[in-house]
XYZ file of C-alpha atoms in Angstrom:
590
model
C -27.082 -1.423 1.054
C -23.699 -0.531 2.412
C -20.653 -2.661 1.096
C -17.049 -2.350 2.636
C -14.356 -3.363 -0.007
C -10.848 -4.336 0.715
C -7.844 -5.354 -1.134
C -4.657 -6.317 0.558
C -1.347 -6.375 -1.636
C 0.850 -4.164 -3.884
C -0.875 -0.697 -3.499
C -3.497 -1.814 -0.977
C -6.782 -0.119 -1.112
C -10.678 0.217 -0.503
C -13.721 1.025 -1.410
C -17.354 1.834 -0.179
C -20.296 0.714 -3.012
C -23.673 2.019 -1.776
C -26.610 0.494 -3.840
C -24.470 -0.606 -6.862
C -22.704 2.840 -7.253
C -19.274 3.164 -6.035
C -18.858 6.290 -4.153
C -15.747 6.007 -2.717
C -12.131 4.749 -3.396
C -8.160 5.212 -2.632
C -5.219 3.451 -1.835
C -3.348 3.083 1.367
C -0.008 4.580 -0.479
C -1.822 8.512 -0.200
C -2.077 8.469 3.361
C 1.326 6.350 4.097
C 3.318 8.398 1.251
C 5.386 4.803 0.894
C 5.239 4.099 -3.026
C 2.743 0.857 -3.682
C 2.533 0.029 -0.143
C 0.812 -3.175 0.319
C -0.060 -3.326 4.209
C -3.589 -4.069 5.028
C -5.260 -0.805 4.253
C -6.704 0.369 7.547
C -5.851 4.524 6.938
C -7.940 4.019 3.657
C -10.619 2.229 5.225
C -11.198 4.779 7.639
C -11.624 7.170 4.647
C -13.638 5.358 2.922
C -16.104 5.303 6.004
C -15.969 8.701 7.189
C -16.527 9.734 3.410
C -19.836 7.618 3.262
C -20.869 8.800 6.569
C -20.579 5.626 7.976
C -19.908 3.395 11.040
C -18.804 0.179 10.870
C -22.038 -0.661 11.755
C -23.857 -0.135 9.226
C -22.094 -2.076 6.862
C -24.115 -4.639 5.124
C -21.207 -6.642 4.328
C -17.257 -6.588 4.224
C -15.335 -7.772 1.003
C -11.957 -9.207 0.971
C -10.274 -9.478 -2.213
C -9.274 -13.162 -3.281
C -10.128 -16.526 -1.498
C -6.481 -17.221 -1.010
C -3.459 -15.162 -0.021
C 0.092 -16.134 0.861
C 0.686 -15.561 4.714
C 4.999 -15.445 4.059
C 4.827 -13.613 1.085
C 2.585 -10.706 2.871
C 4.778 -10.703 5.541
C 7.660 -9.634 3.482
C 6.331 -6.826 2.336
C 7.075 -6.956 -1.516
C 5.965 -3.606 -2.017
C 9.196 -2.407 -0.461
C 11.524 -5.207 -1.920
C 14.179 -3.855 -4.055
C 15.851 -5.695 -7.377
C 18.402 -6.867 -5.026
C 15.673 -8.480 -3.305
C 13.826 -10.099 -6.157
C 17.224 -11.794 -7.537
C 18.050 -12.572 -3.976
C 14.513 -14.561 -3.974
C 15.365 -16.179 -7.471
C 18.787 -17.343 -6.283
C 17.815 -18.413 -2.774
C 14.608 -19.287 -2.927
C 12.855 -20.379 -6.437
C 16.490 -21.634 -8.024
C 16.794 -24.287 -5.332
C 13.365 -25.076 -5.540
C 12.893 -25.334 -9.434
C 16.472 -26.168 -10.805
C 18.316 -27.890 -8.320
C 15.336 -30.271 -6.464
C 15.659 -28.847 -3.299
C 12.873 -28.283 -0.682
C 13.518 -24.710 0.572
C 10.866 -23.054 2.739
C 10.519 -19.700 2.229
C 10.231 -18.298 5.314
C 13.588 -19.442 5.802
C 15.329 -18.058 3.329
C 13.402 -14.439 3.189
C 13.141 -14.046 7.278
C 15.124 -11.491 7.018
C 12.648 -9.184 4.867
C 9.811 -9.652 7.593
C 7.703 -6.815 8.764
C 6.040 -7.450 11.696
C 4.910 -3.965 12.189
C 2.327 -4.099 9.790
C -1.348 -3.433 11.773
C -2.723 -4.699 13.491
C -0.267 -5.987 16.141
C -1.659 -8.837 17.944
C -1.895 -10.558 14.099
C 1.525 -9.877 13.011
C 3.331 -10.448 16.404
C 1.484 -14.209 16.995
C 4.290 -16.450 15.480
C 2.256 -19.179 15.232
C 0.481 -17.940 11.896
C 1.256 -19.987 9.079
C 0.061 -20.102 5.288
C -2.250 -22.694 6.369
C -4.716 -20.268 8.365
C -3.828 -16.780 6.610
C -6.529 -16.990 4.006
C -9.128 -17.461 7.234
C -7.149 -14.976 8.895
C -7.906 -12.137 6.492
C -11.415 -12.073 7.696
C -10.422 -11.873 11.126
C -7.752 -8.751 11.106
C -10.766 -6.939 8.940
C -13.692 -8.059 11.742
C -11.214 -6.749 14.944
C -10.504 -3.986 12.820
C -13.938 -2.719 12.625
C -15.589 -4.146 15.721
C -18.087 -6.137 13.826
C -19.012 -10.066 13.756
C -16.821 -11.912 11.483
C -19.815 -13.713 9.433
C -20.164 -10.166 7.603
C -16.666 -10.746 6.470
C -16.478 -12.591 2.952
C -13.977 -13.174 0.672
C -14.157 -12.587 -3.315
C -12.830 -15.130 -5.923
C -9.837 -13.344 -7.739
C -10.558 -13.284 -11.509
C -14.448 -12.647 -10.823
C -13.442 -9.218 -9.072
C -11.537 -8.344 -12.374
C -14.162 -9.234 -14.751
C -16.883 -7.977 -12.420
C -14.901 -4.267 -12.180
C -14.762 -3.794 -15.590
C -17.966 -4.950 -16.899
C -19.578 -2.295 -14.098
C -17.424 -0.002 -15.447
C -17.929 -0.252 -18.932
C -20.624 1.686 -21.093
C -22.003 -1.606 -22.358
C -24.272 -3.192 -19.638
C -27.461 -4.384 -20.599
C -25.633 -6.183 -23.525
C -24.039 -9.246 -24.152
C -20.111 -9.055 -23.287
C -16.917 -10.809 -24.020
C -15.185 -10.681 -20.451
C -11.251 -11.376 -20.536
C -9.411 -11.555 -17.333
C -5.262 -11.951 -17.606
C -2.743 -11.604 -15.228
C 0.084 -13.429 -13.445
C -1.767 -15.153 -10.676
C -5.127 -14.968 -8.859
C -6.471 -17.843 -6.448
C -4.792 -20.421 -8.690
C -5.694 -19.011 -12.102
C -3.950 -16.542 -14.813
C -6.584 -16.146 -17.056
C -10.671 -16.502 -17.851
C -13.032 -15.755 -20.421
C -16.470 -15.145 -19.476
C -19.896 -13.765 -20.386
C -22.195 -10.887 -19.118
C -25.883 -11.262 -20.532
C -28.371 -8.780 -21.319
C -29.308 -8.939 -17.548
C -25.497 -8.727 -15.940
C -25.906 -12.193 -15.031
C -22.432 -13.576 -15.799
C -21.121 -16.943 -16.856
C -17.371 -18.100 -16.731
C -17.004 -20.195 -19.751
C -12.654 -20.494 -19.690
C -10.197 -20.825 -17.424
C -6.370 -22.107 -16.992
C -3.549 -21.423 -14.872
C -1.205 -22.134 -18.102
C -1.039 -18.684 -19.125
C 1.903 -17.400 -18.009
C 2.245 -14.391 -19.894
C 2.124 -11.932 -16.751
C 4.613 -13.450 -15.181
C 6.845 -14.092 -17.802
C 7.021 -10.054 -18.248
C 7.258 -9.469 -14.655
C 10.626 -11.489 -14.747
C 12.141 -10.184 -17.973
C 11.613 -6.556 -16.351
C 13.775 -8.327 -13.478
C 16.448 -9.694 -16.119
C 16.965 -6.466 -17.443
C 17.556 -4.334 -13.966
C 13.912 -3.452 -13.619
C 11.446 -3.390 -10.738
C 9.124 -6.217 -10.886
C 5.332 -5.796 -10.477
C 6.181 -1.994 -10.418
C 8.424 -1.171 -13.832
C 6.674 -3.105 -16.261
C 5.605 0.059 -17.624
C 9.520 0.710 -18.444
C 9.809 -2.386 -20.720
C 6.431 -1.447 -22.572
C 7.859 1.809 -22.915
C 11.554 0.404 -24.284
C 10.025 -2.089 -26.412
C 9.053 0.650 -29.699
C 13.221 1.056 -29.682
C 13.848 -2.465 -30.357
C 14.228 -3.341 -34.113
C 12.410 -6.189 -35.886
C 15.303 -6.696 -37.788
C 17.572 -7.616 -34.161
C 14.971 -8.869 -32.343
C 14.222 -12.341 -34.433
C 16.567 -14.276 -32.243
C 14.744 -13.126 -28.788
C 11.470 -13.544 -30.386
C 11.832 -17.108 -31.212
C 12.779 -17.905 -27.405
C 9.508 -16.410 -26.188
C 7.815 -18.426 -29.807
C 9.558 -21.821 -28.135
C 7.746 -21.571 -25.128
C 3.452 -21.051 -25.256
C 1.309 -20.421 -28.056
C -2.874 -20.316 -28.255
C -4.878 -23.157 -29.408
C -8.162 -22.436 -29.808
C -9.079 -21.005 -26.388
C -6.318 -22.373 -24.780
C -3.006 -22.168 -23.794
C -0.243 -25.009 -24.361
C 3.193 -25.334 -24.483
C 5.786 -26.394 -26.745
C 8.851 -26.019 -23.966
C 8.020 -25.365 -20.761
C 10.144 -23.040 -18.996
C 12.391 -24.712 -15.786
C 11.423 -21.351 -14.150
C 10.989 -17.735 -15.525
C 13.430 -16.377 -14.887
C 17.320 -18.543 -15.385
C 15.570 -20.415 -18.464
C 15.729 -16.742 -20.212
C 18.632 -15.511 -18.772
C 20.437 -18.374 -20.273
C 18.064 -17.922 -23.712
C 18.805 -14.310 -24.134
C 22.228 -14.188 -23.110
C 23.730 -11.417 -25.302
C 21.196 -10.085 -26.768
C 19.944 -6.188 -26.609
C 18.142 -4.988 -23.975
C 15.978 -2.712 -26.080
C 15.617 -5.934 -28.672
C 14.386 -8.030 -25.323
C 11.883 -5.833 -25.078
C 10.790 -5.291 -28.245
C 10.760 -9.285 -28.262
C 8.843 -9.619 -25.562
C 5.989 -6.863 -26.231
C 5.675 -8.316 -29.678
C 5.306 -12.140 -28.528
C 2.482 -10.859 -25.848
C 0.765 -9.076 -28.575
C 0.509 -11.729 -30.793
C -0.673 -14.326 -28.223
C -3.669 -11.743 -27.060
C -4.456 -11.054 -30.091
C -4.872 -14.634 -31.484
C -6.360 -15.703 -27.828
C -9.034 -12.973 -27.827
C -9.572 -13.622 -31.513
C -10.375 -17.028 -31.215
C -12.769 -16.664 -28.911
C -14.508 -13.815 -30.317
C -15.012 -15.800 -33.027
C -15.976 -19.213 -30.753
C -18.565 -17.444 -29.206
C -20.445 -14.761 -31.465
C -19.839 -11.776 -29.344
C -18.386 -8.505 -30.176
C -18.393 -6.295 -27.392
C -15.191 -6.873 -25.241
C -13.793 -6.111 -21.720
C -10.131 -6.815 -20.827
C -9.027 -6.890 -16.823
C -6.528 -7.910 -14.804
C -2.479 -6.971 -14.834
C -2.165 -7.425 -18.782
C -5.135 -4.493 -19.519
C -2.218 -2.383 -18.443
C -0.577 -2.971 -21.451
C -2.080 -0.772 -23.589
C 0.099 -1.015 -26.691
C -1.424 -4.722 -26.120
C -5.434 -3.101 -25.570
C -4.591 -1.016 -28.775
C -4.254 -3.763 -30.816
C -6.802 -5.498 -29.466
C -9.435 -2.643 -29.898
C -8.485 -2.760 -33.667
C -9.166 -6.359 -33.883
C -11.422 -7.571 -37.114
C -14.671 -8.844 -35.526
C -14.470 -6.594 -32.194
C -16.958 -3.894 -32.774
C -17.138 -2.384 -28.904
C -14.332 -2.589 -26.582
C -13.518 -0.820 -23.199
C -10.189 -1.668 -20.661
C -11.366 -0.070 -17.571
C -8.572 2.373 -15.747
C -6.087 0.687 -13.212
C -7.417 -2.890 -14.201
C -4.386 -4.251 -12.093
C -5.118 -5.928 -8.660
C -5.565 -2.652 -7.234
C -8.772 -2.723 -8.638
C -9.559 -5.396 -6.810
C -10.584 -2.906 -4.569
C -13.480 -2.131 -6.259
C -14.271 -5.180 -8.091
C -14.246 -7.368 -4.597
C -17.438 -5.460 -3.735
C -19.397 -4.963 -5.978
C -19.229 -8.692 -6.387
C -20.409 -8.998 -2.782
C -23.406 -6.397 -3.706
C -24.685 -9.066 -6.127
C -24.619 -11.898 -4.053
C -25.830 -10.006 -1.155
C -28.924 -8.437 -3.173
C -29.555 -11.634 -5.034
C -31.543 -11.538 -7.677
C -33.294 -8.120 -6.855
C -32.490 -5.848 -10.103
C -29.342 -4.126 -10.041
C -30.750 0.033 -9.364
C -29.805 2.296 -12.323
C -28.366 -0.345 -14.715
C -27.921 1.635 -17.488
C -25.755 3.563 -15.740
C -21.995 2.181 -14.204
C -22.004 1.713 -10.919
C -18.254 3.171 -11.725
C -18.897 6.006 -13.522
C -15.754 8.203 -13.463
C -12.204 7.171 -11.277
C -13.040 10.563 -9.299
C -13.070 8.642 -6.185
C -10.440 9.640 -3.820
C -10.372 12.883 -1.381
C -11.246 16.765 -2.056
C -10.237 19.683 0.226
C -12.001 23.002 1.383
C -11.180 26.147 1.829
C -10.098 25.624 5.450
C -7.068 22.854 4.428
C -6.636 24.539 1.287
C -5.695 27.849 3.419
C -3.743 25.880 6.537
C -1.289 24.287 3.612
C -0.119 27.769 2.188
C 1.100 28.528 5.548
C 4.241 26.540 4.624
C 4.998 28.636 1.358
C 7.856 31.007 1.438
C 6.334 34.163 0.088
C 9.774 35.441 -0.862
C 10.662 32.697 -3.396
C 6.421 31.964 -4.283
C 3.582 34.105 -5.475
C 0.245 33.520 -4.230
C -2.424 34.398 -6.390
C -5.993 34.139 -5.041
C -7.853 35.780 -8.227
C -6.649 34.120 -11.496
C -8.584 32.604 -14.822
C -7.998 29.424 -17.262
C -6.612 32.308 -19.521
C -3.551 32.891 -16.860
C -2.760 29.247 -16.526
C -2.916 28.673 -20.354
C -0.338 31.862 -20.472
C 2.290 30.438 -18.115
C 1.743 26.706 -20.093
C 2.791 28.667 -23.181
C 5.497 30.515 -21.496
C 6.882 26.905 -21.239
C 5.725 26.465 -17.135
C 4.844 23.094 -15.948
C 1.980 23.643 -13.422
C 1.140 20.908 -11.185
C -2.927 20.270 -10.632
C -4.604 19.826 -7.503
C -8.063 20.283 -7.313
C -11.367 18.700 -6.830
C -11.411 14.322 -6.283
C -8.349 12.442 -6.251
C -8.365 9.919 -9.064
C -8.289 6.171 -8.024
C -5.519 4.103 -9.695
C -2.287 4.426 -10.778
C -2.886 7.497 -13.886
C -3.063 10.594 -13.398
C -6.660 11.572 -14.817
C -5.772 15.265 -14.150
C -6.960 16.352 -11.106
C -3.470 15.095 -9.356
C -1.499 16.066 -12.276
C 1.578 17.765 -13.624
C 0.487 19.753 -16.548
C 2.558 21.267 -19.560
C 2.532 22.462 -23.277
C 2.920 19.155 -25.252
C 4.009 21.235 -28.593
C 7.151 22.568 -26.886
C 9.924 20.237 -27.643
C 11.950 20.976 -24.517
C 9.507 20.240 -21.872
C 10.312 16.874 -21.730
C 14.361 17.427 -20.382
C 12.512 20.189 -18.328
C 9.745 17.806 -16.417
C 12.331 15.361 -16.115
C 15.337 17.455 -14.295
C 12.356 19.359 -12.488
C 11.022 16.598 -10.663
C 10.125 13.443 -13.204
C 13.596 11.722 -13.677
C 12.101 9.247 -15.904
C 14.146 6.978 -17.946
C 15.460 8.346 -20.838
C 13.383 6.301 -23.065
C 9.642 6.805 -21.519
C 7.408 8.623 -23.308
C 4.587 10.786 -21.349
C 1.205 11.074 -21.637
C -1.612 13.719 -23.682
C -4.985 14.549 -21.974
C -7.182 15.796 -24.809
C -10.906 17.397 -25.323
C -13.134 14.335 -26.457
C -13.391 16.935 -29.594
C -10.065 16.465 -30.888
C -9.817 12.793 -30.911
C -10.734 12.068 -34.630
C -8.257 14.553 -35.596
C -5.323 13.487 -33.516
C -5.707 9.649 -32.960
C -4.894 7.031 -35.450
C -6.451 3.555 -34.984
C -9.292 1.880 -32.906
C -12.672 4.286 -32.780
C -13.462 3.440 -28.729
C -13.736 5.085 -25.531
C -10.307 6.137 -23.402
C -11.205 7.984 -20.605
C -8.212 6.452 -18.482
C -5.528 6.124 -20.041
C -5.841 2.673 -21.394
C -4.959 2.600 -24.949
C -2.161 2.691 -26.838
C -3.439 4.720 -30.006
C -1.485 5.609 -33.127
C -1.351 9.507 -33.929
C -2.115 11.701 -36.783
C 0.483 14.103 -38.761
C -1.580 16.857 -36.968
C -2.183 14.751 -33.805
C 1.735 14.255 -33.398
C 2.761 17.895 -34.763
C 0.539 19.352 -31.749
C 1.414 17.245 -28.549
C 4.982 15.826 -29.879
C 6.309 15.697 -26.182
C 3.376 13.821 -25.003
C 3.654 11.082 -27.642
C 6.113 8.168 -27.839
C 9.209 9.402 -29.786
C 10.036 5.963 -31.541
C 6.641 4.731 -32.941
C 4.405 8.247 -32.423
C 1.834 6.383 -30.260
C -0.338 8.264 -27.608
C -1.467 6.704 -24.393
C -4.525 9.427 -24.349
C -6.975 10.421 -21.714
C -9.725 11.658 -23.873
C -11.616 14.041 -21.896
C -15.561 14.659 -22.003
C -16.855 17.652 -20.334
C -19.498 15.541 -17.936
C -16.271 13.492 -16.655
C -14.449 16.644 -15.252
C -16.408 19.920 -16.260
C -13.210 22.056 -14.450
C -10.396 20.132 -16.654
C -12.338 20.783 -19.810
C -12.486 24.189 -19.485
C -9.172 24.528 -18.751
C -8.157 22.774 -21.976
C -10.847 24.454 -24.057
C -9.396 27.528 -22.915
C -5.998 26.139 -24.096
C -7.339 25.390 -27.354
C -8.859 28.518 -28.033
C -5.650 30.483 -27.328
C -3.534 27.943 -29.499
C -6.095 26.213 -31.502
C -4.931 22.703 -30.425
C -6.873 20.530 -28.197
C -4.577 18.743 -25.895
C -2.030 19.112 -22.596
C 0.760 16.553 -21.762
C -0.582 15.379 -18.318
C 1.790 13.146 -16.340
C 1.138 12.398 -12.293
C 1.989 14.627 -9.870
C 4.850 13.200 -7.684
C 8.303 12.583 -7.345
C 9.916 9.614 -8.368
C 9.471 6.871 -6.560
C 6.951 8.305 -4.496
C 3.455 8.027 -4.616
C 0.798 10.807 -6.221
C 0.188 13.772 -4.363
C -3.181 13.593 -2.535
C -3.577 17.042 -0.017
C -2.768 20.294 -0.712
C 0.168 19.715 1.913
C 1.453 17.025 -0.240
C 0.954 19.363 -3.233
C 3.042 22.229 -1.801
C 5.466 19.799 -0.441
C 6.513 18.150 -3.890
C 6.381 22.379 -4.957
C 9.233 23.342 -2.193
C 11.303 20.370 -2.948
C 11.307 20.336 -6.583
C 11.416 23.102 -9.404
C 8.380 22.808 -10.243
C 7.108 26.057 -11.688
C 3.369 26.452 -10.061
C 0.729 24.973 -8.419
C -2.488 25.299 -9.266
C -5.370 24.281 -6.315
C -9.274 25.102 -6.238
C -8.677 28.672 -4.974
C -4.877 29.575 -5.472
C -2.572 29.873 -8.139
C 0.981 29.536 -6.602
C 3.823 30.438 -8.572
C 7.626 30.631 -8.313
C 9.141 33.688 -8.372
């Protein structure tokens, strides 16, 4: 059985799940090269089809992600918007609306950010469409698309995608599991607790649209000159610089507003709106003590919320989803909860996985209640999803290298790469299957020696330009965890924990660790998950007799992750970058 899976929003993508085993997924970002773009994903689902060796026709079935969709909203194209644009959409549009009583229709007042351009045509250019039929009209634009009838077009309820994605992602099917899904909004509802049984039958047991948790961080990173539902990552990141002893004031305004009872979510103020409610609130306060506000008031409420229903129902074995799983200084403190014995965040658990979790949702329905094939196995077993190369692209690429400023080596080891790492050399990586998701899982990856303490200022004016403040990231050998990790005992394989560090942990991948509280956000690496990365590091371990790289994505700022080897030599040529390191070639600057 052949299932098409698409998701259309902030960093569109799709997928292909053949017989409960995804073999195929990306985002419509690689092929555009626009940062998060969120147009309906045709490039990608091409792709995904030629990958499978499929025509449309011999799809058993189509998946669109979420029942419900917001026909004005789309049509603005959000994943371009600027700040400018989101305070220009507080003032004009959800100010008048929410604070002064005034009916405002939002087409109106954003016209001027409409894209009509976006495919196909014939949609975007028939005036007529309104909110009213958009939902409906998903199903359409994907049937034209493909030339196939529109009854194998279905869509997929929101939350059950997220909880469905992780649970067939997760090492712990055949089991009874916890299933948490939390994020800002998803056909009507922000959060859900439900239950996988020993059979992956599952059971939603919770749900509210009162959590407003997501979205409250979404518009804090706005109030402090941040890109919504793209820089919450920066405030995460901010928040360890904040100081408990500053940050009491700020954390009682978040305190005023929601707290948990029992499995529930209720109010003691309610916010006007979220964003001029806590403008007003926090009105001379630190930015860094906002943040540090903020990240502690979300921890708190998870923590009590997925407490509490641990406890309600009996169950220790846990999966988180949705927006929030991205916080993983959040997921670390979860993991370490008492009374949570087994717990797994899947990678990119964001609505870009919706991607993913859209079909294999479909797949279940579709094959009703035939067994699901190899359940013991995940049906996503690695984020490896996205394209190779061969030889012949890999060859057609270098044509654009300047062999006067580059070396081209064509017969190199692990040992060489490992030598120019410790000669302080950021390499970038690009080899083998492009990772789904927003983390760089190392095969589209910019890779350096974590123990030197100047690589940071290096990756940064090379290419990065992070924010002063952001930490990056360690990929380690699975064999090193227990000596470098502090904290919860689980599974990381994508980046999706926020673990404490050891004195030797810290002391051997300082630069990938967070300066101000000596957390790691770790990939830890098994040798079955990417047999060429492990060598790499074992061979880096072996020269230096520590166990980890600081792995951070391959791109420019702003732009999305490299995916060819084009792209690859591209970001080379217009950055510093020191090498480039690609199946058969070792390119390095001269």
């Amino acid at each position: 059985m052949n299932i098409l899976s698409v998701y259309w929003g902030i960093c569109s993508g799709a997928a292909i799940v053949r017989d409960g085993k995804v073999i195929a997924a990306t985002h419509e970002e690689r092929f555009s090269r626009q940062k998060n773009d969120d147009a309906y994903p045709c490039k990608t689902i091409e792709w995904c089809l030629k990958e499978a060796g499929l025509t449309a026709e011999d799809l058993d079935g189509v998946a669109v992600a979420s029942h419900r969709q917001d026909y004005f909203h789309q049509l603005t194209r959000p994943g371009r918007w600027s700040v400018a644009n989101y305070i220009e959409e507080q003032h004009n549009y959800w100010k008048p609306l929410l604070l002064e009583g005034r009916a405002v229709a939002y087409e109106d007042v954003m016209r001027h950010l409409a894209d009509r351009t976006q495919y196909p045509d014939w949609y975007w250019n028939d005036k007529s469409k309104t909110n009213d039929t958009f939902p409906t009209d998903r199903k359409s634009i994907a049937a034209r698309h493909l030339g196939i009838s529109e009854d194998k077009v279905v869509t997929v309820e929101h939350h059950r995608a997220h909880a469905h994605y992780a649970y067939h992602a997760s090492p712990f099917r055949e089991q009874k599991v916890l299933a948490f899904t939390i994020d800002a909004s998803g056909d009507g509802l922000n959060a859900t607790i439900g239950v996988f049984d020993e059979r992956g039958k599952y059971e939603r047991l919770f749900a509210t649209n009162q959590c407003f948790i997501a979205r409250y961080y979404r518009y804090i990173t706005l109030l402090l000159g941040m890109k919504p539902n793209e820089h919450e990552y920066k405030l995460m990141g901010l928040a360890p610089y904040g100081k408990e002893k500053h940050g009491q004031q700020a954390l009682e305004v978040f305190r005023q507003t929601l707290y948990v009872d029992g499995l529930d979510f209720k109010w003691n103020v309610k916010p006007s709106d979220s964003y001029f409610w806590f403008r007003d609130k926090l009105e001379g306060q630190r930015f860094d003590n906002i943040a540090w506000a903020l990240q502690t008031w979300v921890e708190e409420m998870l923590v009590k919320w997925v407490g509490n229903a641990v406890s309600h129902f009996g169950i220790d074995t846990v999966l988180v989803s949705g927006g929030v799983a991205m916080n993983i200084k959040a997921m670390g403190r979860l993991a370490s909860l008492p009374g949570v014995n087994r717990f797994f965040v899947p990678g990119s658990a964001a609505d870009e996985s919706q991607a993913i979790g859209s079909g294999l949702c479909l797949y279940e329905d579709l094959r009703k209640e035939q067994a699901w094939p190899a359940a013991s196995r995940p049906a996503v077993d690695s984020l490896y999803l996205g394209p190779a190369y061969d030889e012949e692209e890999e060859l057609a690429a270098l044509a654009a290298i300047d062999t006067d400023k580059y070396e081209i080596l064509d017969r190199f080891s692990d040992e060489d790469v490992v030598e120019r790492l410790l000669a302080g050399d950021v390499i970038g990586r690009c080899c083998g299957k492009m990772e789904f998701g927003q983390r760089s899982l190392g095969n589209r990856s910019l890779l350096a020696d974590p123990a030197n303490p100047y690589i940071k200022e290096k990756i940064n004016a090379m290419i990065k330009s992070r924010d002063f403040w952001m930490p990056f990231a360690p990929i380690m050998l699975d064999t090193y965890q227990q000596r470098y990790l502090a904290g919860p005992d689980v599974d990381s394989p994508y980046m999706t924990i926020g673990f404490g560090t050891t004195p030797e942990g810290y002391d051997s991948m300082r630069a990938a660790c967070h300066p101000a509280d000596r957390t790691a956000r770790a990939q830890i690496l098994t040798e079955a998950m990417n047999p060429a990365m492990y060598r790499l590091l074992t061979a880096f371990s072996l020269k230096t007799g520590r166990g980890a790289l600081l792995n951070t994505s391959f791109n420019i700022h702003g732009e999305p992750i490299v995916s060819s080897p084009a792209d690859a030599i591209d970001v080379l040529t217009r950055s510093a970058l020191d090498g480039l390191l690609m199946e058969r070639n070792l390119i390095l600057r001269k």
